[in-house]
């Protein structure tokens, strides 16, 4: 399969590296120097810290606008949510009439942006439980593992054959994968933690486990979860608030010293993905007539911190 990875950050490199075992993979970034370096040195994935197993992979690399003779079967987005539109604009030439576009990024609502570039029946959305960091170009630390779940973004009566084949391909490359008939619930499920606990770690500048230890911090998180579940259920899902709240608390308790990406974005003065996380829930709540004042406040605080 010809696979284009739109992005060359840590997660893009992780997926590009593993998928290159069975596929023709091209990492498509925006920095020519970085692209040339990745092409030259490849990607070394570390599976376990200082003494972990390291494996070398050699996917191809290119930059947006570079003339490639490849007809891509699928393009997989691994860029910041706010960059989706500009990245697709820069890579219009990579999207053929038979090309699928897949999004495994944080947050939700990307499908509406992608639909401006590709037919709705060819858009795939999903989530991944894998994590990665990149201490230097060509070096990837594989920091988290789990399932990759995906499904059709829009129900256009598509046959599931392509998705099943894609899942088999991912599995053969080392990614546990599952095709989901109701991918909306999967995406909402991941959003519950990101739009409550992760957002609160950014606002308070604390690690995840602090949220479960401090009574006031946990009340903030629990109130956000209640709003998110109300919106998700109004959106056609069927979540149990008590169960979801317990799951989010359990995630916080297990993540001792855990620092989220949005925590780091605020700490180092970077633009965040809040509009695709809490902002998605805020927009959906407004559409469905569900009041979400705490979520709205969280979005405004994050944007104020960005402005700061």
PDB file of C-alpha atoms in Angstrom:
ATOM      1  CA  UNK A   1       0.000   0.000   0.000  1.00  0.00           C
ATOM      2  CA  UNK A   2       1.236   3.537  -0.771  1.00  0.00           C
ATOM      3  CA  UNK A   3       0.878   5.560   2.426  1.00  0.00           C
ATOM      4  CA  UNK A   4       1.580   9.261   2.874  1.00  0.00           C
ATOM      5  CA  UNK A   5       1.998  10.537   6.430  1.00  0.00           C
ATOM      6  CA  UNK A   6       1.157  14.246   6.579  1.00  0.00           C
ATOM      7  CA  UNK A   7       3.500  15.474   9.293  1.00  0.00           C
ATOM      8  CA  UNK A   8       6.946  14.532  10.544  1.00  0.00           C
ATOM      9  CA  UNK A   9       6.613  14.968  14.301  1.00  0.00           C
ATOM     10  CA  UNK A  10       6.987  12.205  16.882  1.00  0.00           C
ATOM     11  CA  UNK A  11       3.678  10.424  16.228  1.00  0.00           C
ATOM     12  CA  UNK A  12       4.015  10.799  12.457  1.00  0.00           C
ATOM     13  CA  UNK A  13       7.480   9.275  12.602  1.00  0.00           C
ATOM     14  CA  UNK A  14       6.325   6.439  14.871  1.00  0.00           C
ATOM     15  CA  UNK A  15       3.509   5.411  12.545  1.00  0.00           C
ATOM     16  CA  UNK A  16       5.593   6.036   9.447  1.00  0.00           C
ATOM     17  CA  UNK A  17       8.398   3.877  10.801  1.00  0.00           C
ATOM     18  CA  UNK A  18       6.253   0.889  11.761  1.00  0.00           C
ATOM     19  CA  UNK A  19       4.033   1.023   8.672  1.00  0.00           C
ATOM     20  CA  UNK A  20       7.122   1.106   6.421  1.00  0.00           C
ATOM     21  CA  UNK A  21       7.730  -2.543   7.312  1.00  0.00           C
ATOM     22  CA  UNK A  22       4.949  -3.660   4.960  1.00  0.00           C
ATOM     23  CA  UNK A  23       4.175  -0.556   2.896  1.00  0.00           C
ATOM     24  CA  UNK A  24       5.694   2.153   0.741  1.00  0.00           C
ATOM     25  CA  UNK A  25       5.606   5.084   3.203  1.00  0.00           C
ATOM     26  CA  UNK A  26       6.488   8.739   2.663  1.00  0.00           C
ATOM     27  CA  UNK A  27       6.668  11.217   5.560  1.00  0.00           C
ATOM     28  CA  UNK A  28       5.562  14.590   4.183  1.00  0.00           C
ATOM     29  CA  UNK A  29       6.636  17.571   6.270  1.00  0.00           C
ATOM     30  CA  UNK A  30       7.282  21.268   5.750  1.00  0.00           C
ATOM     31  CA  UNK A  31      10.958  21.579   6.678  1.00  0.00           C
ATOM     32  CA  UNK A  32      13.275  20.661   3.803  1.00  0.00           C
ATOM     33  CA  UNK A  33      16.336  20.259   6.026  1.00  0.00           C
ATOM     34  CA  UNK A  34      14.511  17.903   8.385  1.00  0.00           C
ATOM     35  CA  UNK A  35      13.045  15.937   5.483  1.00  0.00           C
ATOM     36  CA  UNK A  36      16.478  15.448   3.917  1.00  0.00           C
ATOM     37  CA  UNK A  37      17.927  14.371   7.258  1.00  0.00           C
ATOM     38  CA  UNK A  38      15.146  11.808   7.843  1.00  0.00           C
ATOM     39  CA  UNK A  39      15.671  10.464   4.337  1.00  0.00           C
ATOM     40  CA  UNK A  40      19.389  10.127   5.020  1.00  0.00           C
ATOM     41  CA  UNK A  41      19.475   8.720   8.560  1.00  0.00           C
ATOM     42  CA  UNK A  42      16.068   7.009   8.840  1.00  0.00           C
ATOM     43  CA  UNK A  43      14.140   6.659  12.093  1.00  0.00           C
ATOM     44  CA  UNK A  44      15.373   4.859  15.210  1.00  0.00           C
ATOM     45  CA  UNK A  45      12.545   3.841  17.584  1.00  0.00           C
ATOM     46  CA  UNK A  46      13.397   3.207  21.239  1.00  0.00           C
ATOM     47  CA  UNK A  47      10.945   0.878  22.987  1.00  0.00           C
ATOM     48  CA  UNK A  48      11.949   1.340  26.614  1.00  0.00           C
ATOM     49  CA  UNK A  49      14.060   4.219  27.869  1.00  0.00           C
ATOM     50  CA  UNK A  50      17.851   4.375  28.246  1.00  0.00           C
ATOM     51  CA  UNK A  51      18.337   0.628  28.001  1.00  0.00           C
ATOM     52  CA  UNK A  52      15.424  -0.142  25.732  1.00  0.00           C
ATOM     53  CA  UNK A  53      15.425  -1.994  22.447  1.00  0.00           C
ATOM     54  CA  UNK A  54      16.138   0.222  19.446  1.00  0.00           C
ATOM     55  CA  UNK A  55      14.979  -0.567  15.909  1.00  0.00           C
ATOM     56  CA  UNK A  56      15.943   1.267  12.733  1.00  0.00           C
ATOM     57  CA  UNK A  57      13.372   1.994  10.006  1.00  0.00           C
ATOM     58  CA  UNK A  58      13.747   3.690   6.646  1.00  0.00           C
ATOM     59  CA  UNK A  59      10.542   5.292   5.353  1.00  0.00           C
ATOM     60  CA  UNK A  60      10.956   7.854   2.585  1.00  0.00           C
ATOM     61  CA  UNK A  61      10.566  11.575   3.323  1.00  0.00           C
ATOM     62  CA  UNK A  62       9.518  14.612   1.312  1.00  0.00           C
ATOM     63  CA  UNK A  63       8.090  18.096   1.790  1.00  0.00           C
ATOM     64  CA  UNK A  64       4.772  19.616   0.783  1.00  0.00           C
ATOM     65  CA  UNK A  65       4.866  20.760  -2.830  1.00  0.00           C
ATOM     66  CA  UNK A  66       7.541  18.268  -3.796  1.00  0.00           C
ATOM     67  CA  UNK A  67       6.623  16.494  -7.019  1.00  0.00           C
ATOM     68  CA  UNK A  68       6.070  12.806  -6.238  1.00  0.00           C
ATOM     69  CA  UNK A  69       5.163  10.182  -8.816  1.00  0.00           C
ATOM     70  CA  UNK A  70       3.378   8.028  -6.210  1.00  0.00           C
ATOM     71  CA  UNK A  71      -0.391   7.562  -6.270  1.00  0.00           C
ATOM     72  CA  UNK A  72      -1.281   7.399  -2.594  1.00  0.00           C
ATOM     73  CA  UNK A  73      -3.858   4.874  -1.419  1.00  0.00           C
ATOM     74  CA  UNK A  74      -4.207   6.729   1.858  1.00  0.00           C
ATOM     75  CA  UNK A  75      -2.932   9.890   3.544  1.00  0.00           C
ATOM     76  CA  UNK A  76      -2.747   9.831   7.349  1.00  0.00           C
ATOM     77  CA  UNK A  77      -2.865  13.168   9.169  1.00  0.00           C
ATOM     78  CA  UNK A  78      -0.523  13.652  12.120  1.00  0.00           C
ATOM     79  CA  UNK A  79      -0.331  17.423  12.551  1.00  0.00           C
ATOM     80  CA  UNK A  80      -1.727  19.847  15.122  1.00  0.00           C
ATOM     81  CA  UNK A  81      -5.486  20.236  14.753  1.00  0.00           C
ATOM     82  CA  UNK A  82      -5.250  23.919  13.852  1.00  0.00           C
ATOM     83  CA  UNK A  83      -2.900  23.041  10.951  1.00  0.00           C
ATOM     84  CA  UNK A  84      -5.178  20.486   9.247  1.00  0.00           C
ATOM     85  CA  UNK A  85      -6.597  22.881   6.658  1.00  0.00           C
ATOM     86  CA  UNK A  86      -3.277  24.464   5.705  1.00  0.00           C
ATOM     87  CA  UNK A  87      -1.541  21.087   5.460  1.00  0.00           C
ATOM     88  CA  UNK A  88      -4.252  19.678   3.203  1.00  0.00           C
ATOM     89  CA  UNK A  89      -4.096  22.838   1.079  1.00  0.00           C
ATOM     90  CA  UNK A  90      -0.339  22.385   0.694  1.00  0.00           C
ATOM     91  CA  UNK A  91      -0.789  18.722  -0.297  1.00  0.00           C
ATOM     92  CA  UNK A  92      -3.789  18.875  -2.642  1.00  0.00           C
ATOM     93  CA  UNK A  93      -1.631  17.326  -5.351  1.00  0.00           C
ATOM     94  CA  UNK A  94      -1.234  14.164  -3.227  1.00  0.00           C
ATOM     95  CA  UNK A  95      -5.001  13.563  -3.080  1.00  0.00           C
ATOM     96  CA  UNK A  96      -6.110  11.507  -6.063  1.00  0.00           C
ATOM     97  CA  UNK A  97      -9.659  10.386  -6.948  1.00  0.00           C
ATOM     98  CA  UNK A  98      -9.081   7.054  -5.141  1.00  0.00           C
ATOM     99  CA  UNK A  99      -7.147   8.428  -2.159  1.00  0.00           C
ATOM    100  CA  UNK A 100      -8.517   7.971   1.355  1.00  0.00           C
ATOM    101  CA  UNK A 101      -7.695  10.466   4.114  1.00  0.00           C
ATOM    102  CA  UNK A 102      -7.370   9.261   7.704  1.00  0.00           C
ATOM    103  CA  UNK A 103      -7.223  11.335  10.882  1.00  0.00           C
ATOM    104  CA  UNK A 104      -5.914   9.880  14.173  1.00  0.00           C
ATOM    105  CA  UNK A 105      -5.266  13.198  15.891  1.00  0.00           C
ATOM    106  CA  UNK A 106      -6.418  14.546  19.233  1.00  0.00           C
ATOM    107  CA  UNK A 107      -9.799  16.186  19.416  1.00  0.00           C
ATOM    108  CA  UNK A 108     -12.778  15.996  17.087  1.00  0.00           C
ATOM    109  CA  UNK A 109     -14.413  17.822  14.224  1.00  0.00           C
ATOM    110  CA  UNK A 110     -11.534  17.364  11.776  1.00  0.00           C
ATOM    111  CA  UNK A 111     -13.802  15.465   9.391  1.00  0.00           C
ATOM    112  CA  UNK A 112     -15.698  18.642   8.505  1.00  0.00           C
ATOM    113  CA  UNK A 113     -12.418  20.295   7.474  1.00  0.00           C
ATOM    114  CA  UNK A 114     -11.201  17.239   5.552  1.00  0.00           C
ATOM    115  CA  UNK A 115     -14.498  17.068   3.626  1.00  0.00           C
ATOM    116  CA  UNK A 116     -13.439  20.233   1.830  1.00  0.00           C
ATOM    117  CA  UNK A 117     -10.633  18.287   0.171  1.00  0.00           C
ATOM    118  CA  UNK A 118     -11.895  14.738  -0.339  1.00  0.00           C
ATOM    119  CA  UNK A 119     -15.215  12.922  -0.843  1.00  0.00           C
ATOM    120  CA  UNK A 120     -17.021  12.189   2.416  1.00  0.00           C
ATOM    121  CA  UNK A 121     -17.096   8.454   1.697  1.00  0.00           C
ATOM    122  CA  UNK A 122     -13.275   8.397   1.727  1.00  0.00           C
ATOM    123  CA  UNK A 123     -12.736  10.028   5.135  1.00  0.00           C
ATOM    124  CA  UNK A 124     -11.637   7.837   8.040  1.00  0.00           C
ATOM    125  CA  UNK A 125     -11.427   9.076  11.644  1.00  0.00           C
ATOM    126  CA  UNK A 126     -10.185   7.359  14.747  1.00  0.00           C
ATOM    127  CA  UNK A 127      -8.080   7.386  17.884  1.00  0.00           C
ATOM    128  CA  UNK A 128      -4.797   5.905  18.982  1.00  0.00           C
ATOM    129  CA  UNK A 129      -3.507   5.007  22.415  1.00  0.00           C
ATOM    130  CA  UNK A 130       0.106   5.097  21.277  1.00  0.00           C
ATOM    131  CA  UNK A 131       2.382   7.860  22.477  1.00  0.00           C
ATOM    132  CA  UNK A 132       5.757   9.105  21.296  1.00  0.00           C
ATOM    133  CA  UNK A 133       8.335  11.797  21.890  1.00  0.00           C
ATOM    134  CA  UNK A 134      11.270  12.888  19.789  1.00  0.00           C
ATOM    135  CA  UNK A 135      14.423  14.049  21.618  1.00  0.00           C
ATOM    136  CA  UNK A 136      16.145  14.719  18.279  1.00  0.00           C
ATOM    137  CA  UNK A 137      15.567  14.298  14.555  1.00  0.00           C
ATOM    138  CA  UNK A 138      15.378  10.612  13.639  1.00  0.00           C
ATOM    139  CA  UNK A 139      15.081   9.476  17.277  1.00  0.00           C
ATOM    140  CA  UNK A 140      11.682   8.393  18.618  1.00  0.00           C
ATOM    141  CA  UNK A 141      10.823   7.222  22.144  1.00  0.00           C
ATOM    142  CA  UNK A 142       7.775   4.952  22.050  1.00  0.00           C
ATOM    143  CA  UNK A 143       6.136   6.081  25.296  1.00  0.00           C
ATOM    144  CA  UNK A 144       2.659   4.562  25.117  1.00  0.00           C
ATOM    145  CA  UNK A 145       0.953   1.556  23.562  1.00  0.00           C
ATOM    146  CA  UNK A 146      -2.610   0.469  22.970  1.00  0.00           C
ATOM    147  CA  UNK A 147      -5.289   0.091  20.351  1.00  0.00           C
ATOM    148  CA  UNK A 148      -5.798   2.102  17.181  1.00  0.00           C
ATOM    149  CA  UNK A 149      -9.543   2.338  16.492  1.00  0.00           C
ATOM    150  CA  UNK A 150     -11.108   3.837  13.398  1.00  0.00           C
ATOM    151  CA  UNK A 151     -14.195   3.958  11.209  1.00  0.00           C
ATOM    152  CA  UNK A 152     -15.973   5.953   8.516  1.00  0.00           C
ATOM    153  CA  UNK A 153     -16.400   9.622   9.397  1.00  0.00           C
ATOM    154  CA  UNK A 154     -19.627   9.754   7.383  1.00  0.00           C
ATOM    155  CA  UNK A 155     -22.097   6.927   6.778  1.00  0.00           C
ATOM    156  CA  UNK A 156     -22.401   6.876   3.001  1.00  0.00           C
ATOM    157  CA  UNK A 157     -23.207   3.181   2.766  1.00  0.00           C
ATOM    158  CA  UNK A 158     -19.562   2.249   2.209  1.00  0.00           C
ATOM    159  CA  UNK A 159     -18.419  -1.354   2.256  1.00  0.00           C
ATOM    160  CA  UNK A 160     -16.191  -2.115   5.246  1.00  0.00           C
ATOM    161  CA  UNK A 161     -13.714  -4.039   3.099  1.00  0.00           C
ATOM    162  CA  UNK A 162     -11.161  -1.235   2.834  1.00  0.00           C
ATOM    163  CA  UNK A 163     -11.251  -0.617   6.593  1.00  0.00           C
ATOM    164  CA  UNK A 164     -10.848  -4.312   7.398  1.00  0.00           C
ATOM    165  CA  UNK A 165      -7.885  -4.542   5.037  1.00  0.00           C
ATOM    166  CA  UNK A 166      -6.353  -1.438   6.579  1.00  0.00           C
ATOM    167  CA  UNK A 167      -6.745  -2.900  10.072  1.00  0.00           C
ATOM    168  CA  UNK A 168      -5.027  -6.127   8.958  1.00  0.00           C
ATOM    169  CA  UNK A 169      -2.223  -4.054   7.465  1.00  0.00           C
ATOM    170  CA  UNK A 170      -1.767  -2.107  10.706  1.00  0.00           C
ATOM    171  CA  UNK A 171      -1.748  -5.307  12.763  1.00  0.00           C
ATOM    172  CA  UNK A 172       0.924  -6.826  10.526  1.00  0.00           C
ATOM    173  CA  UNK A 173       3.084  -3.773  11.257  1.00  0.00           C
ATOM    174  CA  UNK A 174       2.686  -4.022  15.039  1.00  0.00           C
ATOM    175  CA  UNK A 175      -0.334  -1.782  15.682  1.00  0.00           C
ATOM    176  CA  UNK A 176      -3.260  -3.447  17.464  1.00  0.00           C
ATOM    177  CA  UNK A 177      -6.214  -2.184  15.424  1.00  0.00           C
ATOM    178  CA  UNK A 178     -10.003  -2.337  15.433  1.00  0.00           C
ATOM    179  CA  UNK A 179     -12.645  -1.199  12.965  1.00  0.00           C
ATOM    180  CA  UNK A 180     -15.510   0.490  14.829  1.00  0.00           C
ATOM    181  CA  UNK A 181     -19.060   0.780  13.536  1.00  0.00           C
ATOM    182  CA  UNK A 182     -19.823   3.680  15.885  1.00  0.00           C
ATOM    183  CA  UNK A 183     -16.575   5.632  15.825  1.00  0.00           C
ATOM    184  CA  UNK A 184     -18.373   8.693  17.230  1.00  0.00           C
ATOM    185  CA  UNK A 185     -18.579   7.049  20.669  1.00  0.00           C
ATOM    186  CA  UNK A 186     -14.884   6.110  20.551  1.00  0.00           C
ATOM    187  CA  UNK A 187     -13.875   9.694  19.796  1.00  0.00           C
ATOM    188  CA  UNK A 188     -16.171  11.098  22.500  1.00  0.00           C
ATOM    189  CA  UNK A 189     -14.749   8.582  24.966  1.00  0.00           C
ATOM    190  CA  UNK A 190     -11.214   9.872  24.416  1.00  0.00           C
ATOM    191  CA  UNK A 191     -12.456  13.466  24.505  1.00  0.00           C
ATOM    192  CA  UNK A 192     -13.836  12.992  28.026  1.00  0.00           C
ATOM    193  CA  UNK A 193     -10.336  12.832  29.529  1.00  0.00           C
ATOM    194  CA  UNK A 194      -8.741  15.354  27.188  1.00  0.00           C
ATOM    195  CA  UNK A 195     -11.461  18.001  27.658  1.00  0.00           C
ATOM    196  CA  UNK A 196     -11.603  17.622  31.435  1.00  0.00           C
ATOM    197  CA  UNK A 197      -8.394  16.364  33.038  1.00  0.00           C
ATOM    198  CA  UNK A 198      -5.892  17.394  30.352  1.00  0.00           C
ATOM    199  CA  UNK A 199      -7.371  20.873  30.050  1.00  0.00           C
ATOM    200  CA  UNK A 200      -7.248  21.296  33.838  1.00  0.00           C
ATOM    201  CA  UNK A 201      -3.568  20.258  33.996  1.00  0.00           C
ATOM    202  CA  UNK A 202      -2.850  23.057  31.512  1.00  0.00           C
ATOM    203  CA  UNK A 203      -4.800  25.669  33.461  1.00  0.00           C
ATOM    204  CA  UNK A 204      -3.332  24.701  36.856  1.00  0.00           C
ATOM    205  CA  UNK A 205       0.081  23.653  35.484  1.00  0.00           C
ATOM    206  CA  UNK A 206       0.091  20.410  37.450  1.00  0.00           C
ATOM    207  CA  UNK A 207       0.602  16.709  36.618  1.00  0.00           C
ATOM    208  CA  UNK A 208      -2.366  14.384  36.073  1.00  0.00           C
ATOM    209  CA  UNK A 209      -2.228  12.623  39.460  1.00  0.00           C
ATOM    210  CA  UNK A 210      -2.571  15.956  41.315  1.00  0.00           C
ATOM    211  CA  UNK A 211      -6.110  16.238  39.967  1.00  0.00           C
ATOM    212  CA  UNK A 212      -7.184  13.088  41.819  1.00  0.00           C
ATOM    213  CA  UNK A 213      -5.387  14.074  45.024  1.00  0.00           C
ATOM    214  CA  UNK A 214      -6.648  17.627  45.407  1.00  0.00           C
ATOM    215  CA  UNK A 215     -10.332  18.053  46.280  1.00  0.00           C
ATOM    216  CA  UNK A 216     -10.747  21.382  44.498  1.00  0.00           C
ATOM    217  CA  UNK A 217      -8.920  20.266  41.375  1.00  0.00           C
ATOM    218  CA  UNK A 218     -10.989  17.099  41.147  1.00  0.00           C
ATOM    219  CA  UNK A 219     -14.256  19.071  41.493  1.00  0.00           C
ATOM    220  CA  UNK A 220     -13.237  21.105  38.430  1.00  0.00           C
ATOM    221  CA  UNK A 221     -12.557  17.932  36.439  1.00  0.00           C
ATOM    222  CA  UNK A 222     -15.745  16.167  37.563  1.00  0.00           C
ATOM    223  CA  UNK A 223     -17.913  19.173  36.671  1.00  0.00           C
ATOM    224  CA  UNK A 224     -16.359  19.281  33.196  1.00  0.00           C
ATOM    225  CA  UNK A 225     -16.956  15.539  32.730  1.00  0.00           C
ATOM    226  CA  UNK A 226     -20.641  15.993  33.605  1.00  0.00           C
ATOM    227  CA  UNK A 227     -21.052  18.642  30.897  1.00  0.00           C
ATOM    228  CA  UNK A 228     -19.179  16.557  28.310  1.00  0.00           C
ATOM    229  CA  UNK A 229     -21.261  13.433  28.940  1.00  0.00           C
ATOM    230  CA  UNK A 230     -24.474  15.461  28.670  1.00  0.00           C
ATOM    231  CA  UNK A 231     -23.423  16.775  25.255  1.00  0.00           C
ATOM    232  CA  UNK A 232     -22.227  13.366  24.033  1.00  0.00           C
ATOM    233  CA  UNK A 233     -25.524  11.720  24.993  1.00  0.00           C
ATOM    234  CA  UNK A 234     -27.481  14.500  23.286  1.00  0.00           C
ATOM    235  CA  UNK A 235     -25.300  13.775  20.248  1.00  0.00           C
ATOM    236  CA  UNK A 236     -26.658  10.231  20.059  1.00  0.00           C
ATOM    237  CA  UNK A 237     -24.374   8.372  22.462  1.00  0.00           C
ATOM    238  CA  UNK A 238     -25.335   6.447  25.590  1.00  0.00           C
ATOM    239  CA  UNK A 239     -22.684   6.972  28.264  1.00  0.00           C
ATOM    240  CA  UNK A 240     -23.106   6.408  32.002  1.00  0.00           C
ATOM    241  CA  UNK A 241     -21.877   9.508  33.872  1.00  0.00           C
ATOM    242  CA  UNK A 242     -20.756   7.642  37.011  1.00  0.00           C
ATOM    243  CA  UNK A 243     -18.769   5.123  34.967  1.00  0.00           C
ATOM    244  CA  UNK A 244     -17.066   7.771  32.828  1.00  0.00           C
ATOM    245  CA  UNK A 245     -16.243   9.908  35.878  1.00  0.00           C
ATOM    246  CA  UNK A 246     -14.651   6.877  37.581  1.00  0.00           C
ATOM    247  CA  UNK A 247     -12.644   6.098  34.426  1.00  0.00           C
ATOM    248  CA  UNK A 248     -11.290   9.643  34.193  1.00  0.00           C
ATOM    249  CA  UNK A 249     -10.360   9.603  37.882  1.00  0.00           C
ATOM    250  CA  UNK A 250      -8.619   6.251  37.427  1.00  0.00           C
ATOM    251  CA  UNK A 251      -6.611   7.652  34.516  1.00  0.00           C
ATOM    252  CA  UNK A 252      -5.515  10.574  36.683  1.00  0.00           C
ATOM    253  CA  UNK A 253      -4.516   8.307  39.579  1.00  0.00           C
ATOM    254  CA  UNK A 254      -2.447   6.040  37.328  1.00  0.00           C
ATOM    255  CA  UNK A 255      -0.676   8.917  35.565  1.00  0.00           C
ATOM    256  CA  UNK A 256       1.778   9.700  38.369  1.00  0.00           C
ATOM    257  CA  UNK A 257       3.780  12.719  37.297  1.00  0.00           C
ATOM    258  CA  UNK A 258       2.078  12.581  33.905  1.00  0.00           C
ATOM    259  CA  UNK A 259       2.303  15.796  31.897  1.00  0.00           C
ATOM    260  CA  UNK A 260      -0.090  16.362  29.020  1.00  0.00           C
ATOM    261  CA  UNK A 261       0.773  17.925  25.671  1.00  0.00           C
ATOM    262  CA  UNK A 262      -1.530  20.877  26.312  1.00  0.00           C
ATOM    263  CA  UNK A 263       0.162  21.408  29.698  1.00  0.00           C
ATOM    264  CA  UNK A 264       3.475  21.678  27.823  1.00  0.00           C
ATOM    265  CA  UNK A 265       1.996  23.954  25.158  1.00  0.00           C
ATOM    266  CA  UNK A 266       0.890  26.443  27.811  1.00  0.00           C
ATOM    267  CA  UNK A 267       4.111  26.133  29.801  1.00  0.00           C
ATOM    268  CA  UNK A 268       6.279  26.907  26.780  1.00  0.00           C
ATOM    269  CA  UNK A 269       4.027  29.545  25.236  1.00  0.00           C
ATOM    270  CA  UNK A 270       2.792  27.543  22.251  1.00  0.00           C
ATOM    271  CA  UNK A 271      -0.583  27.581  20.530  1.00  0.00           C
ATOM    272  CA  UNK A 272      -2.794  24.742  21.814  1.00  0.00           C
ATOM    273  CA  UNK A 273      -5.351  22.402  20.259  1.00  0.00           C
ATOM    274  CA  UNK A 274      -8.086  23.485  22.678  1.00  0.00           C
ATOM    275  CA  UNK A 275     -10.518  24.398  19.878  1.00  0.00           C
ATOM    276  CA  UNK A 276     -10.537  20.797  18.648  1.00  0.00           C
ATOM    277  CA  UNK A 277     -10.909  19.419  22.189  1.00  0.00           C
ATOM    278  CA  UNK A 278     -12.984  21.492  24.627  1.00  0.00           C
ATOM    279  CA  UNK A 279     -13.900  23.839  21.784  1.00  0.00           C
ATOM    280  CA  UNK A 280     -15.518  20.966  19.886  1.00  0.00           C
ATOM    281  CA  UNK A 281     -17.666  20.101  22.913  1.00  0.00           C
ATOM    282  CA  UNK A 282     -18.592  23.780  23.353  1.00  0.00           C
ATOM    283  CA  UNK A 283     -19.663  24.108  19.714  1.00  0.00           C
ATOM    284  CA  UNK A 284     -21.607  20.834  19.797  1.00  0.00           C
ATOM    285  CA  UNK A 285     -23.307  21.831  23.047  1.00  0.00           C
ATOM    286  CA  UNK A 286     -24.439  25.123  21.510  1.00  0.00           C
ATOM    287  CA  UNK A 287     -25.769  23.288  18.436  1.00  0.00           C
ATOM    288  CA  UNK A 288     -27.734  20.832  20.593  1.00  0.00           C
ATOM    289  CA  UNK A 289     -28.963  23.337  23.174  1.00  0.00           C
ATOM    290  CA  UNK A 290     -26.966  21.842  26.065  1.00  0.00           C
ATOM    291  CA  UNK A 291     -25.512  24.480  28.460  1.00  0.00           C
ATOM    292  CA  UNK A 292     -21.756  24.007  29.009  1.00  0.00           C
ATOM    293  CA  UNK A 293     -20.646  27.095  31.004  1.00  0.00           C
ATOM    294  CA  UNK A 294     -17.645  25.395  32.628  1.00  0.00           C
ATOM    295  CA  UNK A 295     -16.380  24.107  29.308  1.00  0.00           C
ATOM    296  CA  UNK A 296     -16.767  27.566  27.803  1.00  0.00           C
ATOM    297  CA  UNK A 297     -14.831  29.045  30.717  1.00  0.00           C
ATOM    298  CA  UNK A 298     -12.053  26.458  30.246  1.00  0.00           C
ATOM    299  CA  UNK A 299     -11.734  27.373  26.555  1.00  0.00           C
ATOM    300  CA  UNK A 300     -11.555  31.085  27.381  1.00  0.00           C
ATOM    301  CA  UNK A 301      -8.920  30.523  30.088  1.00  0.00           C
ATOM    302  CA  UNK A 302      -6.725  28.486  27.724  1.00  0.00           C
ATOM    303  CA  UNK A 303      -6.955  31.173  25.045  1.00  0.00           C
ATOM    304  CA  UNK A 304      -6.156  33.838  27.649  1.00  0.00           C
ATOM    305  CA  UNK A 305      -3.098  31.835  28.699  1.00  0.00           C
ATOM    306  CA  UNK A 306      -2.060  31.587  25.051  1.00  0.00           C
ATOM    307  CA  UNK A 307      -2.410  35.356  24.785  1.00  0.00           C
ATOM    308  CA  UNK A 308      -0.345  35.811  27.923  1.00  0.00           C
TER     309      UNK A 308
END
